[in-house]
Coordinates of C-alpha atoms in Angstrom, one line a residue:
X1 CA -38.6 -9.1 30.6
X2 CA -41.3 -6.4 29.4
X3 CA -39.5 -5.1 26.7
X4 CA -37.2 -6.8 24.1
X5 CA -34.0 -5.6 26.2
X6 CA -33.3 -5.0 30.0
X7 CA -30.1 -3.2 31.2
X8 CA -29.3 -4.6 34.2
X9 CA -28.6 -2.7 37.5
X10 CA -26.1 -4.8 39.4
X11 CA -23.7 -5.8 36.8
X12 CA -22.7 -4.2 33.6
X13 CA -24.6 -5.5 31.0
X14 CA -27.6 -5.3 28.7
X15 CA -30.3 -8.2 27.8
X16 CA -32.0 -8.2 24.6
X17 CA -33.7 -10.8 22.5
X18 CA -33.5 -11.3 18.4
X19 CA -36.3 -13.3 17.1
X20 CA -36.9 -15.2 20.2
X21 CA -33.0 -16.0 21.1
X22 CA -32.1 -14.2 23.8
X23 CA -28.8 -12.4 24.7
X24 CA -26.5 -11.1 27.4
X25 CA -23.7 -8.1 26.2
X26 CA -21.4 -8.3 29.6
X27 CA -19.3 -5.3 29.4
X28 CA -16.9 -7.0 31.8
X29 CA -15.5 -9.8 29.6
X30 CA -16.6 -7.6 26.2
X31 CA -18.6 -10.8 25.3
X32 CA -22.0 -11.7 23.7
X33 CA -23.5 -14.4 25.2
X34 CA -26.7 -16.6 24.4
X35 CA -29.0 -16.9 27.2
X36 CA -32.2 -18.6 28.3
X37 CA -35.1 -16.0 29.1
X38 CA -34.8 -17.0 32.9
X39 CA -31.5 -15.6 33.1
X40 CA -32.3 -12.2 32.0
X41 CA -35.3 -12.1 34.1
X42 CA -33.3 -13.5 37.3
X43 CA -29.6 -12.4 36.8
X44 CA -29.8 -9.0 38.2
X45 CA -31.3 -10.3 41.4
X46 CA -28.7 -13.3 42.0
X47 CA -26.4 -10.4 42.9
X48 CA -28.4 -9.1 45.8
X49 CA -31.0 -11.7 47.0
X50 CA -30.4 -15.4 48.8
X51 CA -31.4 -18.4 46.8
X52 CA -34.7 -18.9 48.6
X53 CA -36.2 -15.4 48.0
X54 CA -35.5 -15.7 43.9
X55 CA -37.2 -18.7 44.1
X56 CA -40.0 -17.1 46.1
X57 CA -40.0 -13.9 43.9
X58 CA -39.9 -15.9 40.5
X59 CA -41.9 -19.7 41.4
X60 CA -45.1 -17.9 39.6
X61 CA -43.1 -17.8 36.6
X62 CA -40.7 -20.5 36.7
X63 CA -40.9 -23.7 38.6
X64 CA -37.9 -24.0 41.5
X65 CA -35.9 -26.6 39.6
X66 CA -35.3 -24.4 36.6
X67 CA -34.7 -21.1 39.0
X68 CA -32.0 -23.1 40.9
X69 CA -30.2 -24.8 37.3
X70 CA -30.4 -21.0 36.2
X71 CA -28.6 -19.6 39.4
X72 CA -26.4 -22.6 39.2
X73 CA -25.3 -21.7 35.7
X74 CA -24.6 -18.1 36.4
X75 CA -22.4 -19.2 39.1
X76 CA -20.7 -21.8 37.2
X77 CA -19.9 -19.0 34.8
X78 CA -18.7 -16.6 36.9
X79 CA -16.3 -19.0 38.5
X80 CA -15.0 -21.2 35.5
X81 CA -15.7 -18.6 32.6
X82 CA -14.9 -15.7 34.6
X83 CA -18.1 -13.5 32.8
X84 CA -20.9 -12.3 34.3
X85 CA -19.2 -10.3 37.2
X86 CA -20.2 -7.6 39.2
X87 CA -16.9 -5.7 39.0
X88 CA -16.8 -2.3 39.7
X89 CA -14.3 0.6 38.2
X90 CA -12.2 2.1 40.8
X91 CA -11.6 5.1 39.7
X92 CA -11.0 6.7 36.3
X93 CA -7.3 8.1 34.9
X94 CA -5.3 8.7 32.0
X95 CA -2.3 6.8 33.0
X96 CA -1.4 4.0 35.5
X97 CA 2.0 5.5 36.6
X98 CA 1.7 9.5 36.6
X99 CA -0.3 11.5 37.8
X100 CA -2.5 13.6 35.3
X101 CA -0.1 16.6 35.4
X102 CA 2.9 14.3 34.3
X103 CA 0.9 12.7 31.6
X104 CA -0.6 15.5 30.5
X105 CA 2.8 17.8 30.2
X106 CA 4.8 14.3 28.7
X107 CA 2.6 14.3 26.0
X108 CA 1.8 17.9 24.8
X109 CA 5.7 18.5 24.8
X110 CA 6.3 16.8 22.0
X111 CA 3.6 14.3 21.0
X112 CA 1.0 16.7 19.1
X113 CA -0.4 14.8 16.0
X114 CA -3.1 17.4 14.4
X115 CA -2.7 21.3 13.8
X116 CA -6.0 22.5 12.8
X117 CA -6.4 26.1 11.6
X118 CA -9.6 28.2 12.2
X119 CA -8.9 30.1 8.5
X120 CA -11.9 32.5 8.9
X121 CA -15.3 32.4 11.0
X122 CA -16.8 34.2 7.6
X123 CA -18.6 31.6 5.0
X124 CA -20.2 32.1 1.6
X125 CA -23.1 30.1 1.8
X126 CA -25.5 30.1 4.8
X127 CA -26.8 26.7 5.4
X128 CA -29.8 26.5 7.8
X129 CA -28.6 23.8 9.6
X130 CA -25.1 24.9 10.2
X131 CA -23.6 25.3 13.7
X132 CA -22.9 28.8 13.3
X133 CA -26.2 29.4 11.3
X134 CA -27.5 31.0 14.3
X135 CA -30.1 28.1 15.5
X136 CA -27.9 26.9 18.0
X137 CA -28.2 28.2 21.4
X138 CA -24.7 29.7 22.7
X139 CA -22.5 29.2 19.5
X140 CA -21.5 32.0 17.3
X141 CA -22.5 33.4 14.1
X142 CA -20.5 33.7 10.8
X143 CA -18.3 36.5 11.2
X144 CA -16.6 38.7 8.3
X145 CA -14.3 40.4 10.5
X146 CA -12.5 37.5 11.8
X147 CA -9.8 36.3 9.8
X148 CA -6.7 34.8 10.8
X149 CA -2.8 36.6 10.4
X150 CA -0.4 35.1 8.9
X151 CA 1.8 35.9 12.3
X152 CA -0.7 33.8 14.1
X153 CA -0.5 31.1 11.6
X154 CA 3.6 31.1 11.4
X155 CA 3.6 30.7 15.2
X156 CA 1.1 28.1 15.2
X157 CA 3.0 25.9 13.1
X158 CA 6.4 26.3 14.4
X159 CA 4.9 25.8 17.9
X160 CA 3.5 22.6 16.6
X161 CA 6.4 21.0 14.8
X162 CA 8.2 21.9 18.1
X163 CA 5.9 19.9 20.3
X164 CA 5.2 17.0 17.9
X165 CA 9.0 15.8 17.5
X166 CA 8.2 12.1 18.6
X167 CA 5.2 11.7 16.0
X168 CA 5.7 10.3 12.6
X169 CA 2.8 11.5 10.9
X170 CA 1.7 15.0 11.3
X171 CA -1.2 16.5 9.9
X172 CA -2.3 20.3 9.2
X173 CA -6.0 21.1 8.0
X174 CA -7.6 24.1 7.1
X175 CA -11.0 24.6 8.4
X176 CA -13.6 27.7 8.4
X177 CA -16.2 29.0 7.6
X178 CA -15.1 28.6 4.5
X179 CA -11.5 28.3 4.4
X180 CA -10.7 29.2 0.6
X181 CA -11.8 32.6 1.7
X182 CA -8.6 33.2 3.0
X183 CA -6.4 31.3 0.4
X184 CA -3.8 33.4 0.5
X185 CA -3.0 32.3 4.1
X186 CA -3.6 28.6 3.0
X187 CA -0.5 28.9 0.4
X188 CA 1.9 30.9 2.9
X189 CA 1.1 28.3 5.7
X190 CA 1.9 25.1 3.3
X191 CA 4.9 26.8 2.0
X192 CA 6.3 27.7 5.4
X193 CA 5.2 24.4 6.7
X194 CA 7.2 22.6 3.9
X195 CA 10.5 24.3 4.3
X196 CA 10.8 23.3 7.9
X197 CA 9.3 19.8 7.3
X198 CA 8.4 18.6 3.9
X199 CA 7.0 15.4 5.4
X200 CA 4.1 16.9 7.2
X201 CA 0.6 16.2 5.3
X202 CA -2.1 19.0 4.7
X203 CA -5.6 18.9 4.6
X204 CA -8.8 21.0 3.9
X205 CA -12.4 21.2 4.5
X206 CA -14.5 23.1 1.9
X207 CA -17.7 23.5 0.2
X208 CA -15.7 23.7 -3.0
X209 CA -17.4 26.8 -4.4
X210 CA -14.3 28.8 -4.7
X211 CA -12.1 26.3 -6.6
X212 CA -10.6 27.4 -9.7
X213 CA -7.5 26.6 -11.8
X214 CA -5.1 28.7 -10.1
X215 CA -6.4 27.4 -6.9
X216 CA -6.7 23.4 -7.8
X217 CA -2.8 24.0 -9.8
X218 CA -1.3 24.8 -6.7
X219 CA -3.1 22.2 -3.8
X220 CA -3.0 19.4 -6.2
X221 CA 0.9 20.1 -6.4
X222 CA 0.9 19.5 -2.7
X223 CA -0.8 16.4 -2.8
X224 CA -3.1 17.2 0.3
X225 CA -6.5 15.7 0.8
X226 CA -9.8 17.9 0.0
X227 CA -13.1 16.9 1.6
X228 CA -16.0 18.6 -0.2
X229 CA -19.2 19.4 1.6
X230 CA -22.0 17.8 -0.7
X231 CA -25.5 16.5 0.9
X232 CA -26.9 14.2 -1.7
X233 CA -28.7 14.8 -5.4
X234 CA -30.3 18.5 -6.0
X235 CA -33.4 17.8 -4.4
X236 CA -31.7 17.4 -1.4
X237 CA -28.8 18.7 -1.1
X238 CA -30.6 22.3 -2.5
X239 CA -33.1 21.9 0.6
X240 CA -31.1 23.7 3.1
X241 CA -27.4 24.5 1.3
X242 CA -27.9 28.2 0.2
X243 CA -25.5 30.8 -0.7
X244 CA -25.8 34.3 1.4
X245 CA -28.1 35.3 -1.3
X246 CA -30.3 32.2 -0.9
X247 CA -29.1 30.5 -4.0
X248 CA -29.3 26.9 -4.5
X249 CA -25.5 26.0 -4.4
X250 CA -26.0 22.0 -5.9
X251 CA -24.7 23.0 -9.5
X252 CA -22.1 25.1 -8.2
X253 CA -20.7 22.0 -6.2
X254 CA -21.2 19.6 -8.9
X255 CA -19.4 21.8 -11.5
X256 CA -16.2 22.1 -9.4
X257 CA -16.3 18.6 -8.6
X258 CA -16.3 17.8 -12.4
X259 CA -13.2 20.4 -12.9
X260 CA -11.5 18.2 -10.8
X261 CA -12.3 15.1 -12.2
X262 CA -11.5 16.3 -16.2
X263 CA -8.3 18.6 -15.2
X264 CA -6.6 16.4 -12.3
X265 CA -8.3 12.8 -12.6
X266 CA -5.6 11.8 -10.2
X267 CA -6.2 14.1 -7.7
X268 CA -10.2 13.2 -7.9
X269 CA -9.5 9.4 -7.8
X270 CA -6.9 9.4 -5.0
X271 CA -7.3 12.9 -2.9
X272 CA -10.9 13.5 -2.4
X273 CA -13.6 12.8 0.5
X274 CA -17.1 13.7 0.7
X275 CA -18.9 15.0 4.0
X276 CA -22.5 15.1 3.9
X277 CA -25.0 16.3 6.5
X278 CA -28.3 14.0 6.7
X279 CA -30.7 16.5 6.2
X280 CA -34.5 15.8 6.4
X281 CA -36.3 15.0 3.2
X282 CA -39.5 13.5 1.8
X283 CA -38.4 11.7 -1.0
X284 CA -37.5 7.8 -1.4
X285 CA -35.2 6.7 1.7
X286 CA -32.7 4.9 -0.8
X287 CA -32.0 8.1 -2.5
X288 CA -29.4 9.1 -0.4
X289 CA -27.2 5.5 -0.8
X290 CA -28.2 5.5 -4.5
X291 CA -26.8 8.8 -5.5
X292 CA -23.2 8.2 -3.1
X293 CA -23.3 4.6 -4.1
X294 CA -22.5 5.9 -7.9
X295 CA -18.8 4.7 -9.0
X296 CA -18.8 6.4 -12.2
X297 CA -19.6 9.7 -10.3
X298 CA -17.9 9.1 -7.0
X299 CA -14.9 6.6 -7.7
X300 CA -13.2 7.6 -4.8
X301 CA -15.8 6.7 -2.2
X302 CA -14.5 3.1 -0.7
X303 CA -16.2 2.4 2.5
X304 CA -15.9 4.8 5.9
X305 CA -12.3 6.2 4.9
X306 CA -13.7 8.5 2.1
X307 CA -17.2 9.5 2.6
X308 CA -18.9 11.0 5.9
X309 CA -22.4 10.8 6.4
X310 CA -22.9 12.9 9.3
X311 CA -26.1 14.0 11.5
X312 CA -27.5 17.5 12.7
X313 CA -27.0 17.8 16.3
X314 CA -29.9 16.6 18.4
X315 CA -29.7 19.4 20.9
X316 CA -29.8 23.2 21.9
X317 CA -30.7 24.2 18.0
X318 CA -34.0 25.0 16.6
X319 CA -33.5 23.7 13.3
X320 CA -33.9 20.0 14.6
X321 CA -37.5 21.0 16.1
X322 CA -38.7 23.1 13.2
X323 CA -38.0 20.1 10.6
X324 CA -39.0 17.6 13.2
X325 CA -35.8 15.8 12.7
X326 CA -35.2 13.2 15.0
X327 CA -38.2 10.8 13.7
X328 CA -37.0 11.4 9.8
X329 CA -33.5 10.1 11.5
X330 CA -34.4 7.3 13.3
X331 CA -36.5 6.1 10.1
X332 CA -33.8 6.6 7.6
X333 CA -31.2 5.0 10.1
X334 CA -33.9 1.8 10.3
X335 CA -33.8 1.6 6.3
X336 CA -30.1 2.0 6.1
X337 CA -29.8 -1.3 8.7
X338 CA -31.9 -3.1 6.4
X339 CA -29.4 -2.3 3.3
X340 CA -26.6 -3.4 5.9
X341 CA -28.0 -6.8 7.2
X342 CA -28.9 -7.7 3.6
X343 CA -25.9 -6.5 1.8
X344 CA -23.8 -8.5 4.6
X345 CA -26.2 -11.9 4.8
X346 CA -26.0 -12.2 1.0
X347 CA -22.2 -11.5 1.0
X348 CA -22.9 -8.6 -1.6
X349 CA -20.9 -6.0 -2.6
X350 CA -20.6 -3.3 -0.2
X351 CA -20.2 -0.6 -2.7
X352 CA -23.9 -0.7 -3.5
X353 CA -24.2 0.6 -0.1
X354 CA -21.9 3.6 1.0
X355 CA -24.6 5.6 3.1
X356 CA -25.1 2.0 5.5
X357 CA -21.3 1.5 5.6
X358 CA -20.7 5.2 6.7
X359 CA -23.2 5.2 9.6
X360 CA -22.8 1.8 10.5
X361 CA -19.4 0.6 9.8
X362 CA -17.0 1.9 12.6
X363 CA -19.2 0.1 15.1
X364 CA -19.2 -3.1 13.3
X365 CA -15.6 -2.8 13.8
X366 CA -15.3 -2.3 17.4
X367 CA -17.7 -5.5 18.1
X368 CA -16.0 -8.0 15.3
X369 CA -12.8 -7.0 16.6
X370 CA -13.2 -6.5 20.2
X371 CA -11.1 -7.4 23.5
X372 CA -11.9 -10.3 25.4
X373 CA -9.6 -8.8 28.5
X374 CA -11.6 -8.8 31.5
X375 CA -12.0 -5.3 32.7
X376 CA -10.4 -6.3 36.1
X377 CA -6.9 -6.8 34.1
X378 CA -6.7 -3.4 33.1
X379 CA -4.2 -1.3 35.3
X380 CA -6.3 1.8 34.6
X381 CA -9.6 3.0 33.1
X382 CA -9.7 5.9 30.7
X383 CA -12.4 8.3 31.1
X384 CA -14.4 7.2 28.2
X385 CA -13.9 8.9 25.0
X386 CA -11.9 12.1 26.0
X387 CA -8.5 12.7 24.4
X388 CA -5.6 14.6 26.2
X389 CA -6.7 18.3 25.2
X390 CA -4.5 19.4 22.3
X391 CA -2.7 16.3 21.8
X392 CA -5.0 14.8 19.3
X393 CA -5.9 17.7 17.7
X394 CA -4.8 21.5 18.3
X395 CA -7.3 23.9 17.2
X396 CA -6.0 27.6 16.4
X397 CA -8.8 30.1 16.0
X398 CA -8.2 33.5 14.2
X399 CA -6.8 35.3 17.2
X400 CA -4.3 32.5 18.2
X401 CA -6.6 31.2 20.9
X402 CA -6.2 27.1 21.3
X403 CA -8.9 24.6 21.8
X404 CA -8.8 21.0 21.8
X405 CA -10.9 20.7 18.5
X406 CA -13.4 22.2 15.8
X407 CA -16.1 21.2 17.9
X408 CA -15.5 22.9 21.2
X409 CA -14.5 26.1 19.4
X410 CA -16.0 28.9 20.4
X411 CA -17.1 27.4 23.6
X412 CA -15.1 30.2 25.5
X413 CA -14.2 28.5 28.5
X414 CA -12.5 25.3 26.9
X415 CA -9.8 27.6 25.4
X416 CA -6.8 25.7 26.6
X417 CA -3.7 27.6 25.5
X418 CA -2.4 30.3 23.1
X419 CA 0.2 30.3 20.6
X420 CA 2.2 33.1 22.7
X421 CA 1.8 31.6 25.8
X422 CA 1.8 27.7 25.4
X423 CA -0.4 25.3 26.5
X424 CA -2.7 26.0 29.7
X425 CA -1.5 23.3 31.7
X426 CA -3.6 23.7 34.8
X427 CA -6.6 24.3 32.9
X428 CA -5.9 21.2 31.2
X429 CA -5.4 19.0 34.1
X430 CA -8.4 20.5 35.8
X431 CA -11.1 19.7 32.7
X432 CA -9.8 16.1 33.0
X433 CA -9.6 15.6 36.3
X434 CA -13.5 17.4 37.2
X435 CA -14.5 15.0 34.0
X436 CA -13.5 11.9 35.4
X437 CA -14.5 12.4 38.8
X438 CA -18.0 13.6 37.8
X439 CA -18.7 10.8 35.1
X440 CA -17.2 7.9 37.6
X441 CA -20.7 7.3 39.2
X442 CA -22.0 7.1 35.8
X443 CA -19.6 5.2 34.1
X444 CA -18.8 2.7 36.6
X445 CA -22.2 1.0 36.6
X446 CA -23.0 1.9 32.3
X447 CA -22.9 -1.5 30.2
X448 CA -22.1 0.6 27.4
X449 CA -18.5 2.1 28.6
X450 CA -16.2 -0.2 27.0
X451 CA -18.3 0.9 23.4
X452 CA -18.7 4.7 24.2
X453 CA -16.9 7.1 22.5
X454 CA -18.7 10.5 24.4
X455 CA -16.2 13.3 25.5
X456 CA -16.3 16.9 26.8
X457 CA -18.5 17.8 24.1
X458 CA -20.9 15.9 25.8
X459 CA -21.2 17.3 28.8
X460 CA -19.7 21.0 28.8
X461 CA -22.5 23.9 29.1
X462 CA -22.8 27.2 30.1
X463 CA -19.0 27.0 31.4
X464 CA -19.5 24.2 33.3
X465 CA -19.2 20.4 33.2
X466 CA -23.2 19.5 33.1
X467 CA -24.1 15.8 34.2
X468 CA -28.1 16.4 33.2
X469 CA -27.0 17.1 30.0
X470 CA -24.5 14.3 29.6
X471 CA -27.2 11.7 31.2
X472 CA -29.3 12.5 27.7
X473 CA -26.7 12.4 25.5
X474 CA -26.2 8.8 27.1
X475 CA -29.5 7.4 27.3
X476 CA -29.8 7.9 23.6
X477 CA -26.0 6.8 22.7
X478 CA -27.2 3.2 24.7
X479 CA -30.1 3.4 22.4
X480 CA -28.2 3.4 19.1
X481 CA -25.3 1.1 21.0
X482 CA -28.6 -1.2 21.8
X483 CA -29.4 -1.4 17.8
X484 CA -25.8 -2.1 16.9
X485 CA -25.5 -4.9 19.0
X486 CA -28.5 -6.3 17.5
X487 CA -27.5 -5.5 14.0
X488 CA -24.1 -7.5 14.7
X489 CA -25.7 -10.3 15.9
X490 CA -28.2 -11.0 13.7
X491 CA -25.8 -10.5 10.7
X492 CA -23.0 -13.0 12.5
X493 CA -25.5 -15.7 13.8
X494 CA -26.7 -16.0 10.1
X495 CA -23.3 -15.8 8.4
X496 CA -20.6 -16.2 11.1
X497 CA -18.1 -15.2 8.1
X498 CA -19.7 -12.0 7.2
X499 CA -17.2 -9.5 9.0
X500 CA -13.9 -11.8 8.4
X501 CA -13.2 -9.0 6.2
X502 CA -12.8 -6.4 8.8
X503 CA -9.7 -8.5 10.4
X504 CA -7.8 -7.2 7.6
X505 CA -8.9 -3.5 8.5
X506 CA -7.0 -2.6 11.1
X507 CA -7.8 -2.4 15.1
X508 CA -11.3 -2.1 15.6
X509 CA -11.4 -2.1 19.4
X510 CA -13.3 0.3 21.7
X511 CA -11.9 3.7 21.5
X512 CA -11.1 3.8 25.3
X513 CA -9.0 0.7 25.2
X514 CA -6.6 1.9 22.3
X515 CA -6.0 5.0 24.9
X516 CA -5.2 2.4 27.6
X517 CA -2.8 0.7 25.6
X518 CA -0.4 3.5 25.5
X519 CA 0.7 5.3 29.0

């Protein structure tokens, strides 16, 4: 093993080393196994070569008895423990009983979960890294004229409620641009929805700059959740978050937060969350964490549910290249990983590491509470992280077009319906079937299949599925997941109770398993 990890070719697994101890993550069983170095060296060949061939190949490194004993251990593990199997996923599908069309029609008829409104394509900020800033290939820029009408909104609400009858918790989100530029629409949408169903829950994503007492009086009465964009302290936030006239925005954001805190203290504690983007900077790497871990300032940040620390999309934009973003990102992640490990090994209060928690927590959940069900036991295999387009999120554009989510909005070829015509079922079925067919040769041999959440977004480009592009994303994700595996093992080996609290934090199984449970 020339490096400190090896991606096996003949079964879905990855081998790696931590402090001179060797491990294998076996995707078939979803287990992380201790192993001798010799096993990592020869296990791949054990699936394709005879014993004497393996002995001859490795006898310059290991003696014959060691090789034979290792081969015997592999065979015993396969036979008695049902692990380390060369299992091939036969196909990808979204149901074990229904064809794609039947499943899609069933789910989209009455199980929609989330309506998102693109309230306006305009914004009063011009953040340099924004996907609509003009620095991204094939993405729109901010547009003043594209504002959703009440006619579109009313139809969308009624369509959504009609097609979500079998869902207990239904959500409507207001998105932009800056949605508060069209507050009148938001007010009408909430009032109309509540007349039809008072149990629907609302949320808004905003830069906060247009909040005033009149708007807040109304929004706080609706008990909606509000996500405010804030990238850190002033020296970091103001680097790239500017107004249209190129003015700094930190003081604006903090003034609005203070207004909420003073006038609506309960709303401040219970209904707010922060959406931060990790931007490149030359300040101490702990600055972001220290800022958001301040409980006097942000009492509502409690783990990964009230604080999102996203990253700039590493592909298809000029910002990443101009600001040398990727080296900064990995340097920052390494430092946050140190803090995450330190706090868990010492059983310290996680409230002191809100930034590392926001980055790593969901992956540790996947690993700490993963299912050990063997791949061969499943009745069907979901195509990695895709949803049924429209079901989890129905994103309605200003003109009434429907998209799977905000991330695929303005990918015009990914339009999956219109509020006057309903869902384009043929198109949705085609997306799913083509995606499943194209990704199968890659996913069936990938050790990261059970931990992967990648969806259409990573493979859709120029009106078609681009698998070369997808493989670039996959390579980056495998690298990231390997680091997560190492982090989990490093912590668990030294403090086996470190992640016990996650058992009280809901289901931590990988995305595709959750979907496969529901046929």
